[in-house]
Amino acid sequence: MPSAEFWYEFASTYSYPAALRVAALAEARGVSLVWRPFLLGPIFAAQGWRDSPFNLYPAKGRYMWRDLERTCAAMGVPLKRPNPFPQPSLLAARVALALEGDQRAHFSRRVFAAEFGEGMAIGDRATLGALLTDCGIDPAAGFERAESDANKARLKAECARAAEIGIIGAPSIVAHDGEVFWGNDRLEQGLDWAAARAAKSP
Amino acid sequence: MPSAEFWYEFASTYSYPAALRVAALAEARGVSLVWRPFLLGPIFAAQGWRDSPFNLYPAKGRYMWRDLERTCAAMGVPLKRPNPFPQPSLLAARVALALEGDQRAHFSRRVFAAEFGEGMAIGDRATLGALLTDCGIDPAAGFERAESDANKARLKAECARAAEIGIIGAPSIVAHDGEVFWGNDRLEQGLDWAAARAAKSP
């Protein structure tokens, strides 16, 4: 079965529609998907950015929010801008990484829906705890795993890996052969690539 | 008949596939298209960039060239990176703006094909002159109109207009109601928007 990775960042606006779309797109192509939460902070910092480029370049930010409005309207999903933007995403990323398989995907979609669909503060421990409960996970156990030294180190390694393989933004699809496809508008192309390349393998 | 504007910059990599695709996409939707060449320099300068962001941020540049390779391969068109990148595009923009209608579109496609399909230097007067000749336009007359004070002022006004209406990059589709769609991957959406909104008008 062909496989691909879905790299996403909870503070990233376009990761929101992507997280809602990607599972069905992968399934339709017979592609097995690995959800890989990471942080864009270190990647942006390497480019000299200490804030979201959408804040640093206001014209770009205005365009992005309007584009995202159109994207969400076309999908029929709500959009409510969280304040502040970007939201602190470290704890959410740690919690997601400490989960596995379907639980990780399910929790991640809930976080995005809360953050960008309802404008909730996902840096807040109580918010994340309630989302964990909704997913049938005990919050205390979830946070304990999330904040273990091993899991913190694992998230750091994920961020380093992202930079190493040429990821420059989120969301990104990475095919099993290393091809990187950046953006909510590249999900189909990335998954098509993964499906087609795998079909050619012996 | 619904209408839309196609804003493009000769130094812009993604304007190349867009220029080759956009006429057929507009025609299929019954959208009348106005080709509007402009310069990104003033828009980038307003963001503090003195070079292409693809040069300023090398990781982003590496991704862009690979993404463009895939885009061109999928379209079956050649890609040869011009050196230097970006190419000086002022003269080409002036020449294109001094042409009208189909001549402008035809000449513009030829410039893009020479620059990114063959890696030619489009800042070069002899290159542009040969392309004008290919389009059935007398080069001397073409350059004279291009470099008139009136045409120079017109191009400046186009650049100011682009910034004013919220254009942040090239290519962009601008619908008659002012909606801006940025990127080669937004051509379809922008033209769909223009066609749908016009259909609703009385």
Short mmCIF file of C-alpha atoms in Angstrom, two decimals:
data_model
loop_
_atom_site.label_atom_id
_atom_site.label_comp_id
_atom_site.label_asym_id
_atom_site.label_seq_id
_atom_site.Cartn_x
_atom_site.Cartn_y
_atom_site.Cartn_z
CA MET A 1 0.00 0.00 0.00
CA PRO A 2 1.43 3.41 -0.91
CA SER A 3 2.10 5.75 1.98
CA ALA A 4 2.59 9.44 2.57
CA GLU A 5 3.15 11.77 5.50
CA PHE A 6 0.93 14.68 6.41
CA TRP A 7 3.00 17.33 8.22
CA TYR A 8 0.96 19.96 10.02
CA GLU A 9 1.29 22.72 12.61
CA PHE A 10 -1.58 23.65 14.92
CA ALA A 11 -0.87 27.38 14.57
CA SER A 12 -1.00 27.19 10.78
CA THR A 13 -4.16 28.51 9.15
CA TYR A 14 -4.04 26.38 6.01
CA SER A 15 -3.41 23.28 8.10
CA TYR A 16 -7.02 23.65 9.29
CA PRO A 17 -8.83 22.90 6.00
CA ALA A 18 -6.08 20.44 5.12
CA ALA A 19 -6.60 18.45 8.32
CA LEU A 20 -10.32 18.22 7.59
CA ARG A 21 -9.77 17.10 3.97
CA VAL A 22 -6.69 14.94 3.93
CA ALA A 23 -7.96 11.62 5.32
CA ALA A 24 -10.72 11.26 2.70
CA LEU A 25 -8.33 12.27 -0.10
CA ALA A 26 -5.79 9.68 1.00
CA GLU A 27 -8.40 6.96 1.38
CA ALA A 28 -9.80 7.65 -2.10
CA ARG A 29 -6.32 7.05 -3.53
CA GLY A 30 -5.53 4.03 -1.39
CA VAL A 31 -2.71 5.92 0.32
CA SER A 32 -1.86 5.13 3.93
CA LEU A 33 -1.32 8.38 5.81
CA VAL A 34 0.96 9.15 8.75
CA TRP A 35 0.03 12.32 10.66
CA ARG A 36 3.13 14.22 11.73
CA PRO A 37 2.57 17.27 13.94
CA PHE A 38 5.52 19.66 14.12
CA LEU A 39 6.37 23.29 14.87
CA LEU A 40 7.10 25.91 12.25
CA GLY A 41 8.84 28.18 14.77
CA PRO A 42 12.34 26.76 14.26
CA ILE A 43 11.91 26.80 10.47
CA PHE A 44 10.71 30.40 10.46
CA ALA A 45 13.46 31.40 12.90
CA ALA A 46 16.03 30.01 10.47
CA GLN A 47 14.67 32.47 7.89
CA GLY A 48 14.96 35.35 10.35
CA TRP A 49 11.25 35.47 11.22
CA ARG A 50 10.24 35.82 14.86
CA ASP A 51 6.51 35.90 14.12
CA SER A 52 4.15 34.50 11.52
CA PRO A 53 4.99 35.89 8.08
CA PHE A 54 1.28 36.76 7.88
CA ASN A 55 1.83 39.21 10.74
CA LEU A 56 5.24 40.39 9.57
CA TYR A 57 3.85 41.18 6.10
CA PRO A 58 0.38 42.64 6.68
CA ALA A 59 -0.61 42.74 2.99
CA LYS A 60 0.13 39.03 2.78
CA GLY A 61 -1.81 38.46 5.99
CA ARG A 62 -4.88 40.29 4.67
CA TYR A 63 -4.78 38.23 1.50
CA MET A 64 -4.38 34.97 3.44
CA TRP A 65 -7.37 35.58 5.70
CA ARG A 66 -9.59 36.41 2.72
CA ASP A 67 -8.31 33.39 0.79
CA LEU A 68 -8.94 31.18 3.82
CA GLU A 69 -12.48 32.59 4.14
CA ARG A 70 -13.17 31.56 0.56
CA THR A 71 -11.59 28.13 1.09
CA CYS A 72 -13.67 27.45 4.21
CA ALA A 73 -16.85 28.77 2.59
CA ALA A 74 -16.34 26.45 -0.38
CA MET A 75 -15.91 23.51 2.03
CA GLY A 76 -18.88 24.57 4.13
CA VAL A 77 -16.85 24.77 7.33
CA PRO A 78 -16.85 27.71 9.78
CA LEU A 79 -13.94 30.11 10.17
CA LYS A 80 -13.38 32.18 13.28
CA ARG A 81 -10.04 33.89 13.68
CA PRO A 82 -8.37 33.02 16.99
CA ASN A 83 -6.96 35.86 19.05
CA PRO A 84 -4.03 36.16 19.31
CA PHE A 85 -2.86 34.77 16.02
CA PRO A 86 -0.80 32.66 15.83
CA GLN A 87 -1.92 30.60 18.80
CA PRO A 88 0.74 28.97 20.99
CA SER A 89 0.82 25.45 19.61
CA LEU A 90 3.57 23.72 21.56
CA LEU A 91 1.36 21.88 24.04
CA ALA A 92 -1.13 20.76 21.39
CA ALA A 93 1.73 19.43 19.25
CA ARG A 94 3.17 17.51 22.20
CA VAL A 95 -0.21 16.02 23.07
CA ALA A 96 -0.88 15.00 19.46
CA LEU A 97 2.54 13.44 19.05
CA ALA A 98 2.06 11.39 22.21
CA LEU A 99 -1.07 9.83 20.69
CA GLU A 100 -0.87 7.26 17.91
CA GLY A 101 -2.73 6.38 14.73
CA ASP A 102 -6.40 7.26 14.56
CA GLN A 103 -6.39 8.89 17.98
CA ARG A 104 -3.78 11.37 16.83
CA ALA A 105 -5.71 12.20 13.66
CA HIS A 106 -9.00 12.49 15.52
CA PHE A 107 -7.59 14.70 18.28
CA SER A 108 -5.79 16.88 15.73
CA ARG A 109 -8.96 17.52 13.74
CA ARG A 110 -10.74 18.47 16.96
CA VAL A 111 -7.99 20.94 17.86
CA PHE A 112 -8.14 22.61 14.44
CA ALA A 113 -11.95 22.80 14.51
CA ALA A 114 -11.87 24.38 17.99
CA GLU A 115 -9.12 26.84 17.04
CA PHE A 116 -10.17 28.04 13.60
CA GLY A 117 -13.81 26.98 13.52
CA GLU A 118 -14.68 28.38 16.95
CA GLY A 119 -11.79 30.75 17.63
CA MET A 120 -10.81 28.95 20.84
CA ALA A 121 -7.48 29.32 22.65
CA ILE A 122 -5.65 26.06 22.00
CA GLY A 123 -2.66 27.06 24.09
CA ASP A 124 -4.98 26.66 27.06
CA ARG A 125 -4.58 23.44 29.04
CA ALA A 126 -8.28 23.34 29.98
CA THR A 127 -9.31 23.62 26.33
CA LEU A 128 -6.99 20.81 25.28
CA GLY A 129 -8.09 18.73 28.25
CA ALA A 130 -11.73 19.03 27.20
CA LEU A 131 -10.82 18.03 23.65
CA LEU A 132 -8.95 14.99 24.96
CA THR A 133 -12.00 14.01 26.99
CA ASP A 134 -14.16 14.39 23.85
CA CYS A 135 -11.81 11.96 22.14
CA GLY A 136 -12.21 9.45 24.96
CA ILE A 137 -8.73 10.06 26.34
CA ASP A 138 -8.06 10.79 29.99
CA PRO A 139 -6.60 14.33 30.06
CA ALA A 140 -4.22 13.69 32.96
CA ALA A 141 -2.76 10.66 31.23
CA GLY A 142 -2.62 12.51 27.90
CA PHE A 143 -0.72 15.46 29.36
CA GLU A 144 1.63 13.21 31.29
CA ARG A 145 2.66 11.37 28.16
CA ALA A 146 2.81 14.64 26.22
CA GLU A 147 5.14 16.29 28.70
CA SER A 148 7.48 13.40 29.30
CA ASP A 149 11.10 14.10 28.47
CA ALA A 150 11.00 11.42 25.79
CA ASN A 151 8.03 13.00 24.03
CA LYS A 152 9.49 16.52 24.24
CA ALA A 153 12.68 15.20 22.66
CA ARG A 154 10.67 13.38 20.03
CA LEU A 155 8.91 16.61 18.98
CA LYS A 156 12.25 18.39 18.74
CA ALA A 157 13.51 15.61 16.52
CA GLU A 158 10.40 15.90 14.34
CA CYS A 159 11.07 19.62 13.83
CA ALA A 160 14.69 18.93 12.91
CA ARG A 161 13.55 16.22 10.52
CA ALA A 162 11.10 18.61 8.85
CA ALA A 163 13.84 21.14 8.13
CA GLU A 164 16.18 18.38 6.96
CA ILE A 165 13.78 17.04 4.34
CA GLY A 166 13.04 20.50 2.93
CA ILE A 167 9.72 21.36 4.54
CA ILE A 168 9.26 25.14 4.44
CA GLY A 169 5.67 25.51 5.60
CA ALA A 170 2.55 23.71 6.71
CA PRO A 171 0.65 21.73 5.73
CA SER A 172 2.96 19.56 3.64
CA ILE A 173 2.56 16.16 2.10
CA VAL A 174 5.76 14.14 1.91
CA ALA A 175 5.65 11.11 -0.36
CA HIS A 176 7.61 7.97 0.49
CA ASP A 177 10.25 8.92 -2.09
CA GLY A 178 10.90 12.25 -0.32
CA GLU A 179 8.93 14.58 -2.62
CA VAL A 180 7.53 17.51 -0.67
CA PHE A 181 4.25 19.21 -1.57
CA TRP A 182 3.47 22.36 0.37
CA GLY A 183 0.04 23.79 0.96
CA ASN A 184 -3.59 22.87 1.37
CA ASP A 185 -3.82 23.28 -2.40
CA ARG A 186 -1.17 20.61 -2.99
CA LEU A 187 -2.76 17.76 -1.02
CA GLU A 188 -4.29 16.12 -4.09
CA GLN A 189 -1.07 16.44 -6.11
CA GLY A 190 1.06 15.01 -3.29
CA LEU A 191 -1.26 12.08 -2.69
CA ASP A 192 -1.58 11.43 -6.44
CA TRP A 193 2.22 11.37 -6.58
CA ALA A 194 2.42 8.89 -3.69
CA ALA A 195 -0.23 6.65 -5.27
CA ALA A 196 1.30 6.71 -8.76
CA ARG A 197 4.88 6.11 -7.66
CA ALA A 198 3.86 3.20 -5.46
CA ALA A 199 1.88 1.65 -8.32
CA LYS A 200 5.08 1.52 -10.37
CA SER A 201 7.04 -0.25 -7.63
CA PRO A 202 7.47 -4.03 -8.00
CA MET B 1 -19.97 38.78 -20.65
CA PRO B 2 -18.10 38.31 -17.36
CA SER B 3 -14.61 39.72 -17.23
CA ALA B 4 -11.47 39.34 -15.16
CA GLU B 5 -7.96 40.70 -15.12
CA PHE B 6 -4.81 38.62 -15.36
CA TRP B 7 -1.96 40.42 -13.58
CA TYR B 8 1.49 39.06 -14.35
CA GLU B 9 5.17 39.91 -13.99
CA PHE B 10 7.74 38.73 -16.52
CA ALA B 11 10.30 37.95 -13.80
CA SER B 12 7.81 35.76 -11.92
CA THR B 13 8.29 32.03 -12.24
CA TYR B 14 4.68 31.00 -11.65
CA SER B 15 3.50 33.60 -14.15
CA TYR B 16 5.07 31.38 -16.83
CA PRO B 17 2.72 28.36 -16.57
CA ALA B 18 -0.14 30.73 -15.77
CA ALA B 19 0.40 32.74 -18.97
CA LEU B 20 0.32 29.54 -21.00
CA ARG B 21 -2.87 28.27 -19.32
CA VAL B 22 -5.02 31.27 -18.58
CA ALA B 23 -6.52 32.08 -22.01
CA ALA B 24 -8.01 28.62 -22.49
CA LEU B 25 -9.33 28.55 -18.91
CA ALA B 26 -11.02 31.93 -19.38
CA GLU B 27 -12.49 30.96 -22.73
CA ALA B 28 -13.92 27.72 -21.33
CA ARG B 29 -15.79 29.77 -18.72
CA GLY B 30 -16.90 32.51 -21.10
CA VAL B 31 -14.80 35.06 -19.21
CA SER B 32 -13.29 37.98 -21.10
CA LEU B 33 -9.69 38.45 -19.97
CA VAL B 34 -7.61 41.64 -19.72
CA TRP B 35 -3.86 41.02 -19.57
CA ARG B 36 -2.18 43.44 -17.16
CA PRO B 37 1.62 43.31 -17.00
CA PHE B 38 3.13 44.96 -13.94
CA LEU B 39 6.25 44.93 -11.77
CA LEU B 40 6.54 43.22 -8.41
CA GLY B 41 9.61 45.29 -7.45
CA PRO B 42 7.66 48.13 -5.78
CA ILE B 43 5.40 45.65 -3.96
CA PHE B 44 8.35 43.62 -2.68
CA ALA B 45 10.23 46.80 -1.73
CA ALA B 46 7.26 47.86 0.41
CA GLN B 47 7.75 44.61 2.36
CA GLY B 48 11.45 45.34 2.80
CA TRP B 49 12.63 42.90 0.11
CA ARG B 50 15.31 44.06 -2.32
CA ASP B 51 15.48 40.77 -4.20
CA SER B 52 13.13 37.92 -5.03
CA PRO B 53 11.94 36.20 -1.84
CA PHE B 54 13.02 32.98 -3.56
CA ASN B 55 16.61 34.27 -3.40
CA LEU B 56 16.28 35.88 0.04
CA TYR B 57 14.93 32.62 1.50
CA PRO B 58 16.94 29.82 -0.16
CA ALA B 59 14.87 26.96 1.31
CA LYS B 60 11.77 28.55 -0.19
CA GLY B 61 13.61 29.03 -3.48
CA ARG B 62 14.67 25.38 -3.63
CA TYR B 63 11.10 24.30 -3.01
CA MET B 64 9.73 26.68 -5.63
CA TRP B 65 12.07 25.45 -8.40
CA ARG B 66 11.17 21.83 -7.68
CA ASP B 67 7.47 22.64 -7.53
CA LEU B 68 7.75 24.53 -10.81
CA GLU B 69 9.55 21.57 -12.40
CA ARG B 70 6.64 19.33 -11.43
CA THR B 71 4.10 21.89 -12.68
CA CYS B 72 5.84 22.25 -16.05
CA ALA B 73 6.31 18.49 -16.41
CA ALA B 74 2.60 17.92 -15.77
CA MET B 75 1.79 20.52 -18.46
CA GLY B 76 4.34 19.07 -20.87
CA VAL B 77 6.19 22.38 -21.24
CA PRO B 78 9.95 22.86 -20.93
CA LEU B 79 11.61 24.59 -17.98
CA LYS B 80 15.05 26.14 -18.18
CA ARG B 81 16.11 28.40 -15.36
CA PRO B 82 17.26 31.81 -16.63
CA ASN B 83 20.50 33.20 -15.27
CA PRO B 84 20.45 35.53 -13.43
CA PHE B 85 17.17 34.99 -11.67
CA PRO B 86 15.13 37.10 -11.49
CA GLN B 87 15.56 38.53 -14.98
CA PRO B 88 15.27 42.30 -15.41
CA SER B 89 11.70 42.66 -16.60
CA LEU B 90 11.17 46.41 -16.94
CA LEU B 91 11.61 46.65 -20.70
CA ALA B 92 9.47 43.59 -21.42
CA ALA B 93 6.70 44.99 -19.22
CA ARG B 94 6.83 48.33 -21.00
CA VAL B 95 6.73 46.67 -24.42
CA ALA B 96 3.80 44.45 -23.44
CA LEU B 97 1.85 47.32 -21.96
CA ALA B 98 2.28 49.36 -25.14
CA LEU B 99 0.61 46.58 -27.12
CA GLU B 100 -3.12 45.95 -26.92
CA GLY B 101 -5.48 42.98 -26.82
CA ASP B 102 -4.38 39.81 -28.54
CA GLN B 103 -1.00 41.26 -29.49
CA ARG B 104 -0.19 41.84 -25.84
CA ALA B 105 -1.23 38.33 -24.84
CA HIS B 106 0.64 36.75 -27.74
CA PHE B 107 3.85 38.71 -27.14
CA SER B 108 3.66 38.00 -23.39
CA ARG B 109 3.39 34.25 -23.91
CA ARG B 110 6.38 34.40 -26.25
CA VAL B 111 8.45 36.27 -23.65
CA PHE B 112 7.62 33.72 -20.93
CA ALA B 113 8.39 30.79 -23.22
CA ALA B 114 11.74 32.32 -24.19
CA GLU B 115 12.65 33.15 -20.58
CA PHE B 116 11.58 30.04 -18.68
CA GLY B 117 11.26 27.52 -21.51
CA GLU B 118 14.60 28.35 -23.15
CA GLY B 119 16.42 30.25 -20.38
CA MET B 120 16.89 33.34 -22.56
CA ALA B 121 17.80 36.81 -21.25
CA ILE B 122 14.61 38.84 -21.59
CA GLY B 123 16.24 42.01 -20.31
CA ASP B 124 18.13 42.01 -23.60
CA ARG B 125 16.82 44.40 -26.25
CA ALA B 126 17.86 42.12 -29.12
CA THR B 127 15.95 39.19 -27.60
CA LEU B 128 12.80 41.24 -27.15
CA GLY B 129 13.20 42.70 -30.64
CA ALA B 130 13.33 39.21 -32.15
CA LEU B 131 10.22 38.22 -30.19
CA LEU B 132 8.41 41.33 -31.47
CA THR B 133 9.37 40.40 -35.02
CA ASP B 134 8.04 36.88 -34.43
CA CYS B 135 4.75 38.46 -33.38
CA GLY B 136 4.62 40.51 -36.60
CA ILE B 137 5.44 43.77 -34.85
CA ASP B 138 8.16 46.13 -36.03
CA PRO B 139 10.71 46.21 -33.17
CA ALA B 140 11.68 49.86 -33.64
CA ALA B 141 8.05 50.95 -33.50
CA GLY B 142 7.38 48.62 -30.55
CA PHE B 143 10.27 49.99 -28.51
CA GLU B 144 9.39 53.58 -29.38
CA ARG B 145 5.87 53.18 -28.01
CA ALA B 146 7.18 51.20 -25.04
CA GLU B 147 9.63 53.89 -24.05
CA SER B 148 7.42 56.91 -24.52
CA ASP B 149 6.91 59.00 -21.41
CA ALA B 150 3.22 58.24 -21.51
CA ASN B 151 3.77 54.49 -21.52
CA LYS B 152 6.39 54.66 -18.76
CA ALA B 153 3.93 56.63 -16.64
CA ARG B 154 1.20 54.14 -17.47
CA LEU B 155 3.29 51.23 -16.18
CA LYS B 156 4.03 53.12 -12.97
CA ALA B 157 0.31 53.69 -12.54
CA GLU B 158 -0.36 49.98 -13.12
CA CYS B 159 2.10 49.08 -10.34
CA ALA B 160 0.46 51.56 -7.97
CA ARG B 161 -2.94 50.17 -8.88
CA ALA B 162 -1.78 46.60 -8.17
CA ALA B 163 -0.70 47.55 -4.65
CA GLU B 164 -3.89 49.52 -4.10
CA ILE B 165 -6.20 46.62 -4.92
CA GLY B 166 -4.30 44.22 -2.67
CA ILE B 167 -2.14 42.30 -5.13
CA ILE B 168 0.78 40.73 -3.24
CA GLY B 169 2.30 38.51 -5.90
CA ALA B 170 2.09 37.28 -9.45
CA PRO B 171 0.24 35.88 -11.20
CA SER B 172 -3.07 37.14 -9.85
CA ILE B 173 -6.60 37.00 -11.17
CA VAL B 174 -8.74 39.97 -10.21
CA ALA B 175 -12.48 39.54 -10.73
CA HIS B 176 -14.67 42.50 -11.73
CA ASP B 177 -15.90 42.77 -8.14
CA GLY B 178 -12.36 43.23 -6.85
CA GLU B 179 -11.70 39.73 -5.52
CA VAL B 180 -8.01 38.86 -5.80
CA PHE B 181 -6.78 35.30 -6.40
CA TRP B 182 -3.04 34.83 -6.15
CA GLY B 183 -1.06 32.08 -7.80
CA ASN B 184 -0.96 29.81 -10.81
CA ASP B 185 -2.96 27.38 -8.66
CA ARG B 186 -5.77 29.91 -8.19
CA LEU B 187 -6.50 30.65 -11.86
CA GLU B 188 -9.45 28.26 -12.04
CA GLN B 189 -10.95 29.49 -8.78
CA GLY B 190 -10.61 33.15 -9.79
CA LEU B 191 -12.15 32.60 -13.21
CA ASP B 192 -14.93 30.45 -11.73
CA TRP B 193 -15.64 33.30 -9.31
CA ALA B 194 -15.78 35.84 -12.14
CA ALA B 195 -18.09 33.62 -14.20
CA ALA B 196 -20.43 32.81 -11.30
CA ARG B 197 -20.78 36.36 -10.03
CA ALA B 198 -21.48 37.69 -13.51
CA ALA B 199 -24.15 35.03 -14.05
CA LYS B 200 -26.00 36.37 -10.99
CA SER B 201 -25.96 39.97 -12.26
CA PRO B 202 -29.21 41.24 -13.84
#
